[in-house]
CSV table of C-alpha atoms and ligand atoms in Angstrom, one decimal:
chain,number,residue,atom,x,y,z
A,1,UNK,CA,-4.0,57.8,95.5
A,2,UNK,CA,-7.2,59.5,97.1
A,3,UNK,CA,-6.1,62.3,99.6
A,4,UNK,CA,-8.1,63.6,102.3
A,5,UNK,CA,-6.4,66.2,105.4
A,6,UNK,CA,-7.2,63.8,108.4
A,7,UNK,CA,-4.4,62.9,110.6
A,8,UNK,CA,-4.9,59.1,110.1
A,9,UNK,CA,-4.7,59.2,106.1
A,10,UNK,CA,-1.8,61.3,107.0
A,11,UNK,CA,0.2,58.9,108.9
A,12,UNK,CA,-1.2,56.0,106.8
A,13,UNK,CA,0.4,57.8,103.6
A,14,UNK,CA,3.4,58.4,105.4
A,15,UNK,CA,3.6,54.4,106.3
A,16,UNK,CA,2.7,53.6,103.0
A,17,UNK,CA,6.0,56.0,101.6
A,18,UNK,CA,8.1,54.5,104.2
A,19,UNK,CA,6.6,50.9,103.3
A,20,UNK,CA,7.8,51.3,99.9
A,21,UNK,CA,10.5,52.9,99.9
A,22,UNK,CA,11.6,49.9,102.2
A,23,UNK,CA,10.5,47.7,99.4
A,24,UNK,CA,12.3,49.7,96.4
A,25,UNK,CA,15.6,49.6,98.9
A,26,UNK,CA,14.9,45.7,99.2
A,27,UNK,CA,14.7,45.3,95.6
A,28,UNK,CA,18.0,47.3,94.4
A,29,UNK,CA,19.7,45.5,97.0
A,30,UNK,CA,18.3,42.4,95.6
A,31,UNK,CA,21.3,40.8,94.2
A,32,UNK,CA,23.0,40.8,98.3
A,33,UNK,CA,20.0,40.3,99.9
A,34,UNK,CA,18.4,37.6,97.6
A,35,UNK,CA,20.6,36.6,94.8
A,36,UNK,CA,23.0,34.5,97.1
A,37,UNK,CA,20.0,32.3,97.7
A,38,UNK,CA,19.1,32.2,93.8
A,39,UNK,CA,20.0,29.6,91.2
A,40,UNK,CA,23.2,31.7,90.0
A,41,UNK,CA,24.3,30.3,93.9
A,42,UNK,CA,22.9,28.6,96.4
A,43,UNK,CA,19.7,27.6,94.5
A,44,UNK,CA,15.8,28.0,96.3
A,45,UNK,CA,14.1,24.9,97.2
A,46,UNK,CA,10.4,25.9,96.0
A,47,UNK,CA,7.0,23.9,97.3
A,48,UNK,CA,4.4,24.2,94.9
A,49,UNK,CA,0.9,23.8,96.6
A,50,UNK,CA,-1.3,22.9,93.5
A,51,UNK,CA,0.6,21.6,90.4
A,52,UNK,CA,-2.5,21.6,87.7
A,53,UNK,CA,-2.3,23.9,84.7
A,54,UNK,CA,-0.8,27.2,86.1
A,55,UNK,CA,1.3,25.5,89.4
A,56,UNK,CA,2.8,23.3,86.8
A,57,UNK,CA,3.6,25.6,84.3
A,58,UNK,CA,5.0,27.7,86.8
A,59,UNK,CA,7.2,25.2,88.7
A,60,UNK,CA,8.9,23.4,85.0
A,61,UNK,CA,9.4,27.3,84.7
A,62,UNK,CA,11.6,27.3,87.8
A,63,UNK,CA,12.9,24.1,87.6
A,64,UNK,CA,14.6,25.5,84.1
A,65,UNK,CA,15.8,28.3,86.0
A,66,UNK,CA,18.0,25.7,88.1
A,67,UNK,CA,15.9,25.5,91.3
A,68,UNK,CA,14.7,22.2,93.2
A,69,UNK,CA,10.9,22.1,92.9
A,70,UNK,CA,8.5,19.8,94.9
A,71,UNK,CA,5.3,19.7,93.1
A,72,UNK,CA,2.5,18.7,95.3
A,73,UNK,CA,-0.7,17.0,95.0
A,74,UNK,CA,-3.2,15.4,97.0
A,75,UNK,CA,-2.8,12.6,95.0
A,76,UNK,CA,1.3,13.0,94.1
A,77,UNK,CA,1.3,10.0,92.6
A,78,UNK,CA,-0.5,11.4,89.6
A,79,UNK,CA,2.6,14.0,88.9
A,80,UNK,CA,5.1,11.1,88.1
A,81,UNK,CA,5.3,12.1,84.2
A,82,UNK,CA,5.4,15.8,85.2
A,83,UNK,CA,8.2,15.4,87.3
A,84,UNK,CA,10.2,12.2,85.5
A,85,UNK,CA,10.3,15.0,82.6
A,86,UNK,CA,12.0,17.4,84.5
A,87,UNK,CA,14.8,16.0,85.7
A,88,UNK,CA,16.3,15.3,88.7
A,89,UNK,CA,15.4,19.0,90.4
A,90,UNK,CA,11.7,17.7,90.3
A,91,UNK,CA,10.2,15.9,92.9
A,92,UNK,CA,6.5,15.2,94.1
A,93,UNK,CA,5.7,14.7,97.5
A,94,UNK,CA,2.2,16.0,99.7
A,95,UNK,CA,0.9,18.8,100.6
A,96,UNK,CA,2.7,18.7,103.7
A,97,UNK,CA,5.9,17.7,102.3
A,98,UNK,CA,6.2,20.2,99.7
A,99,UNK,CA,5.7,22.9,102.4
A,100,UNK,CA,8.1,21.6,104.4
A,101,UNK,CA,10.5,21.4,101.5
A,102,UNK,CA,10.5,24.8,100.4
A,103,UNK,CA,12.5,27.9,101.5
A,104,UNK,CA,9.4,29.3,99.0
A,105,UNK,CA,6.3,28.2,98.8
A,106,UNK,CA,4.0,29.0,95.9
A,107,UNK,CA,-0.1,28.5,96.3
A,108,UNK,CA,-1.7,28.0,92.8
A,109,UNK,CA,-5.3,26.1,93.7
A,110,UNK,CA,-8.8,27.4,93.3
A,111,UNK,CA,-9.3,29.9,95.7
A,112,UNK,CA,-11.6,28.2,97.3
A,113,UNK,CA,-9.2,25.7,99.1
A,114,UNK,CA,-7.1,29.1,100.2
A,115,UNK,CA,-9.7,28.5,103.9
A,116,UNK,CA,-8.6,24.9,104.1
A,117,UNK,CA,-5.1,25.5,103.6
A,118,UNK,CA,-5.0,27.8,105.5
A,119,UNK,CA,-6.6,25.7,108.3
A,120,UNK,CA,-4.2,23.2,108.1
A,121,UNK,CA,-0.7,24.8,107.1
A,122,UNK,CA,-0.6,28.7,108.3
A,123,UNK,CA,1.9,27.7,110.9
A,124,UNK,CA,4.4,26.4,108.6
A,125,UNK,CA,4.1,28.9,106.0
A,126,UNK,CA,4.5,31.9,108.2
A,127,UNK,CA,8.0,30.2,108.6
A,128,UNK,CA,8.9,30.9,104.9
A,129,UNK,CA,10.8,33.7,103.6
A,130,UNK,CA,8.2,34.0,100.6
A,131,UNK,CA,4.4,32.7,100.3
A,132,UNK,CA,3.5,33.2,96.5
A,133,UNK,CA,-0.3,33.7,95.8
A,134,UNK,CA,-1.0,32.8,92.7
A,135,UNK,CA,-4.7,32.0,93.3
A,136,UNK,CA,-7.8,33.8,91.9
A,137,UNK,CA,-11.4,34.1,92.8
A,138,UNK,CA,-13.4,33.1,90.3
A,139,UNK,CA,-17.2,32.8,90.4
A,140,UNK,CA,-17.7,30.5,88.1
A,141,UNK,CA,-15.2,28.0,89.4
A,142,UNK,CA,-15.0,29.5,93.0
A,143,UNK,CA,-18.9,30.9,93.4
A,144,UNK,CA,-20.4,34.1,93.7
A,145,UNK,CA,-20.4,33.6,97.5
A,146,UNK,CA,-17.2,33.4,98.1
A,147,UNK,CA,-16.0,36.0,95.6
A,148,UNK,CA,-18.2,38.8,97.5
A,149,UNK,CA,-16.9,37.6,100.3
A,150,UNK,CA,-13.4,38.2,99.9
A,151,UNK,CA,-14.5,41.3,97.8
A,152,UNK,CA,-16.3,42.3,101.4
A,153,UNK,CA,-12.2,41.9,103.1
A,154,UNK,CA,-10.9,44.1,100.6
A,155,UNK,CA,-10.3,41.8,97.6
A,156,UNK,CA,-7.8,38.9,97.3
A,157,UNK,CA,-4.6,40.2,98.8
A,158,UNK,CA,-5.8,41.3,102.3
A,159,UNK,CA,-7.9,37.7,102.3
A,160,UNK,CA,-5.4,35.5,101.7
A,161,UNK,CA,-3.5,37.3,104.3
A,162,UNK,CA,-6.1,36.8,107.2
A,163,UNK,CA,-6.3,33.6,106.1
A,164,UNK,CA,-2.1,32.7,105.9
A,165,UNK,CA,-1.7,34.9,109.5
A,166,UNK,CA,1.8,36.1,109.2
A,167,UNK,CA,2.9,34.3,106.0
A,168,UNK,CA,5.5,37.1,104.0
A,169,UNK,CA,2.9,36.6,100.8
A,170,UNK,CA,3.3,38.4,98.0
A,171,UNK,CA,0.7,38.2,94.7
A,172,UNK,CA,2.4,37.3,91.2
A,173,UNK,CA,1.3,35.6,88.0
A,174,UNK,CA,-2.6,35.6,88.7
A,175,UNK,CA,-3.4,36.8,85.5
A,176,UNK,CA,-1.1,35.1,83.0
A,177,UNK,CA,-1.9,32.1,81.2
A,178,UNK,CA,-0.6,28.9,81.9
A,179,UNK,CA,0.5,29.0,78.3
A,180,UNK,CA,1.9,31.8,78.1
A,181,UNK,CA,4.2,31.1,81.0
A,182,UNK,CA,7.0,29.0,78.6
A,183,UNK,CA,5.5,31.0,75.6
A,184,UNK,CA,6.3,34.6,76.9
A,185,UNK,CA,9.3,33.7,79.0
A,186,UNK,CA,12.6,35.7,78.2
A,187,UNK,CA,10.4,37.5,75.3
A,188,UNK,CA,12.6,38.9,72.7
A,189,UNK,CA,12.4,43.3,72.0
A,190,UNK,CA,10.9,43.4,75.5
A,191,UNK,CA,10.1,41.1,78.5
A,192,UNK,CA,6.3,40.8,79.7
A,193,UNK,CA,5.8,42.6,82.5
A,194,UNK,CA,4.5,40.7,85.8
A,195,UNK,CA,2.8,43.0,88.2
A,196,UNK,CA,3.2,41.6,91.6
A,197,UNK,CA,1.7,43.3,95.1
A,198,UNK,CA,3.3,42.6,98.4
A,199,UNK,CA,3.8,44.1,102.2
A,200,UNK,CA,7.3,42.8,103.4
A,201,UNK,CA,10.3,44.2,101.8
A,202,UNK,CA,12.2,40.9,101.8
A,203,UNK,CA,9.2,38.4,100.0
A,204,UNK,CA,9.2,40.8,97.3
A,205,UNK,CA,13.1,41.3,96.9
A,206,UNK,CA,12.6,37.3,96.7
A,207,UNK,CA,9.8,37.1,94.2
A,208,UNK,CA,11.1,39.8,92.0
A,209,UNK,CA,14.3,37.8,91.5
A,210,UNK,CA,13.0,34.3,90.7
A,211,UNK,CA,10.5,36.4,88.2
A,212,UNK,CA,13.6,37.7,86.3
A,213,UNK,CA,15.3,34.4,86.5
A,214,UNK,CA,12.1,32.8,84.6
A,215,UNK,CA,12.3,35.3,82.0
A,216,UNK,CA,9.6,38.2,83.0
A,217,UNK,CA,9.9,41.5,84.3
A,218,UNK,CA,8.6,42.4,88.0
A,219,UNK,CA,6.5,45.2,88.6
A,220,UNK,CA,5.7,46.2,92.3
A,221,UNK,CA,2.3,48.3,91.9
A,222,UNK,CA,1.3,48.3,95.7
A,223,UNK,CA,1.0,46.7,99.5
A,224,UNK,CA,-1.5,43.4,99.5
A,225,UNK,CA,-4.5,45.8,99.4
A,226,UNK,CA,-3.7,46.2,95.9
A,227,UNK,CA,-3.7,42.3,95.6
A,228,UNK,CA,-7.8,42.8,94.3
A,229,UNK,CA,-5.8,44.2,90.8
A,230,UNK,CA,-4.0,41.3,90.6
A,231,UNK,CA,-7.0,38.7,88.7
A,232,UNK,CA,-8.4,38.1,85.4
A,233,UNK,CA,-10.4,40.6,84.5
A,234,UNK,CA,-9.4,44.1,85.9
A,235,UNK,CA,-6.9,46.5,83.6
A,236,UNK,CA,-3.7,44.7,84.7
A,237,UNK,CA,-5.4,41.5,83.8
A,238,UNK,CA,-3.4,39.7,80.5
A,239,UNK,CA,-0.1,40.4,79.0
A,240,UNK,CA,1.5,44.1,79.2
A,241,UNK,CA,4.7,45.6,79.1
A,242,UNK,CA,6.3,46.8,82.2
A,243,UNK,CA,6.0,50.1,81.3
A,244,UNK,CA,2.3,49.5,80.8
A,245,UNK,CA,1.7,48.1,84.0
A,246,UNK,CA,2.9,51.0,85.0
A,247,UNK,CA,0.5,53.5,84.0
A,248,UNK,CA,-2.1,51.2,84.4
A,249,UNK,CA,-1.0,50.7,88.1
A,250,UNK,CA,-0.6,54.4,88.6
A,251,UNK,CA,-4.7,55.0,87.7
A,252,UNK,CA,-5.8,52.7,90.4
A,253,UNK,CA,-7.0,53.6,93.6
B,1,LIG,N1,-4.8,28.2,84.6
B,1,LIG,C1,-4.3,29.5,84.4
B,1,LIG,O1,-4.0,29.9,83.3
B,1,LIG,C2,-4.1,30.4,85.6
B,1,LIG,C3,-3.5,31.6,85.4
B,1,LIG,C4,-3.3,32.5,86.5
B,1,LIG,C5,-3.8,32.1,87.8
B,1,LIG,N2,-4.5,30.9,87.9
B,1,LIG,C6,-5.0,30.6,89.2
B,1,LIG,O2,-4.2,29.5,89.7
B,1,LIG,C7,-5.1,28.6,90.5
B,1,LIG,C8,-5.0,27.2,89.9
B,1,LIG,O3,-5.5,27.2,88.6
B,1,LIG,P1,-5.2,26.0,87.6
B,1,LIG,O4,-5.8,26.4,86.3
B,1,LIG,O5,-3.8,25.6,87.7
B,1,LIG,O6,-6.1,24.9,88.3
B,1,LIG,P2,-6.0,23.3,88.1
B,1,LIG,O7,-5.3,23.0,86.8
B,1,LIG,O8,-7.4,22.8,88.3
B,1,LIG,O9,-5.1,22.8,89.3
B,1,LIG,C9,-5.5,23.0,90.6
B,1,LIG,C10,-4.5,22.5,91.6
B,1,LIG,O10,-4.9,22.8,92.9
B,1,LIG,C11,-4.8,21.7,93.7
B,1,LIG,N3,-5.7,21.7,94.8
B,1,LIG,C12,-7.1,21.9,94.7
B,1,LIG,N4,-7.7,21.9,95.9
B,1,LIG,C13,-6.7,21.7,96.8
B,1,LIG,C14,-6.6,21.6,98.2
B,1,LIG,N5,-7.7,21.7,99.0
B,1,LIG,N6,-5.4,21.5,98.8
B,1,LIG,C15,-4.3,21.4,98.1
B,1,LIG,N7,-4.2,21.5,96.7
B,1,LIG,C16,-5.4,21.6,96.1
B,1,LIG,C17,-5.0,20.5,92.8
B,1,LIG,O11,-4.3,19.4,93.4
B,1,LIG,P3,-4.9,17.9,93.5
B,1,LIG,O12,-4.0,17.2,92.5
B,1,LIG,O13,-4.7,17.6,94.9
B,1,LIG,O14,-6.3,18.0,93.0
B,1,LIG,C18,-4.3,21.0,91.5
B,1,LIG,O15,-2.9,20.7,91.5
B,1,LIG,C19,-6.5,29.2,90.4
B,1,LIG,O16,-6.7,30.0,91.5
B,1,LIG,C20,-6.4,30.1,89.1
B,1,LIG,O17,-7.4,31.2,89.2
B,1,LIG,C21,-4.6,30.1,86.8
């Protein structure tokens, strides 16, 4: 981390030490503060906004792990094989509906829709314990517009939270194939690290857990501002160790 002697980078270090610290405490008291809502108990109801490649690999993921699952769609009609494999934990239902189902909610759409949903669902989702932000932009899905502008807000993190006011969001998965998500799960002589970035204590105590549950290994390397990390394409993009995302994590600014 870049130092400089002003009062302000002062204090703002000494938040950012408090800050985690807060979140390492949250996480080793995961098991009380968390695991009583996991599948090993009571298990989490999870809304998955976006169900295509990576929101469906994602929520069959959790679903295994024993937690209900809502996968949504605009059209939810079109997720009936999806979720008649499942089981009965699967359901499909709206937008709307999945939101309202989950204690969790995960957001795995083109970044581009992040304004949009935002629009229409910040008020509910700042009402869940956990906001998962799975989504990515991408130029050449998203456009170059719209990637410098959330470049211009500080990269994908702080933008989703100005657009999700108050949402407890944390950043997970953005840089893991959908395939990989049943191929690397519960990997044998070491599981795949998942570096996740996150500002409230309790939505990563949350996400950590249902990351170990599905078989990978959490690895907090910041607040939201470190969110920009979390896409294809930087260092921490692709498959690494937790011990790897480590010392990569540590050489970012
Ligand atoms: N694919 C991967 O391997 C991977 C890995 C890591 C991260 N990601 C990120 O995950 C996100 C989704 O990628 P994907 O590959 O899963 O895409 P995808 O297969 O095209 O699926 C996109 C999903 O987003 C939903 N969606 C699109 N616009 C929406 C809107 N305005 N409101 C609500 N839902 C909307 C779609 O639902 P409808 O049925 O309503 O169209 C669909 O379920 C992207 O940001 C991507 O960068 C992908």
């Amino acid at each position: 981390m870049t130092r400089n002697n002003s009062t302000d980078c002062d204090r703002r270090s000494f938040m950012v030490i408090i800050g985690f610290g807060a979140a390492l405490l949250a996480l080793s008291a995961w098991p009380r503060a968390a695991g009583a809502q996991t599948a090993g108990s009571a298990p989490l109801k999870i809304g998955m906004i976006g169900s295509g490649r990576e929101g469906g690999a994602l929520g069959t993921a959790l679903v295994k792990a024993g937690h209900p699952v809502m996968f949504s769609s605009r059209h939810p009609e079109e997720l009936k094989s999806l979720v008649d494999s499942l089981g009965p934990l699967a359901k499909a239902g709206t937008v709307a509906q999945a939101i309202e189902f989950g204690d969790v909610v995960m957001i795995v759409v083109p970044y581009g829709a992040m304004q949009e949903i935002g629009r229409d669902y910040a008020a509910a989702l700042a009402k869940k314990t956990l906001v998962v932000d799975v989504s990515n932009p991408i130029a050449r899905r998203d456009g170059a517009d719209l990637v410098k502008a959330i470049d211009e807000q500080g990269g994908a993190g702080l933008a989703t939270a100005k657009m999700l006011p108050g949402a407890h969001l944390v950043r997970a998965f953005n840089a893991i194939g959908s395939a990989k998500i049943a191929a690397d799960a519960h990997r044998a002589g070491g599981l795949v690290g998942v570096p996740i970035a996150g500002d409230d204590p309790n939505a990563i105590a949350i996400a950590s857990g249902l990351i170990r549950e599905i078989g990978f290994e959490p690895v907090l390397i910041g607040g939201l501002a470190k969110g920009k990390y979390l896409v294809p394409g930087t260092p921490l993009g692709g498959e690494h160790s937790p011990a790897e995302i480590r010392t990569i994590a540590a050489s970012l600014s």
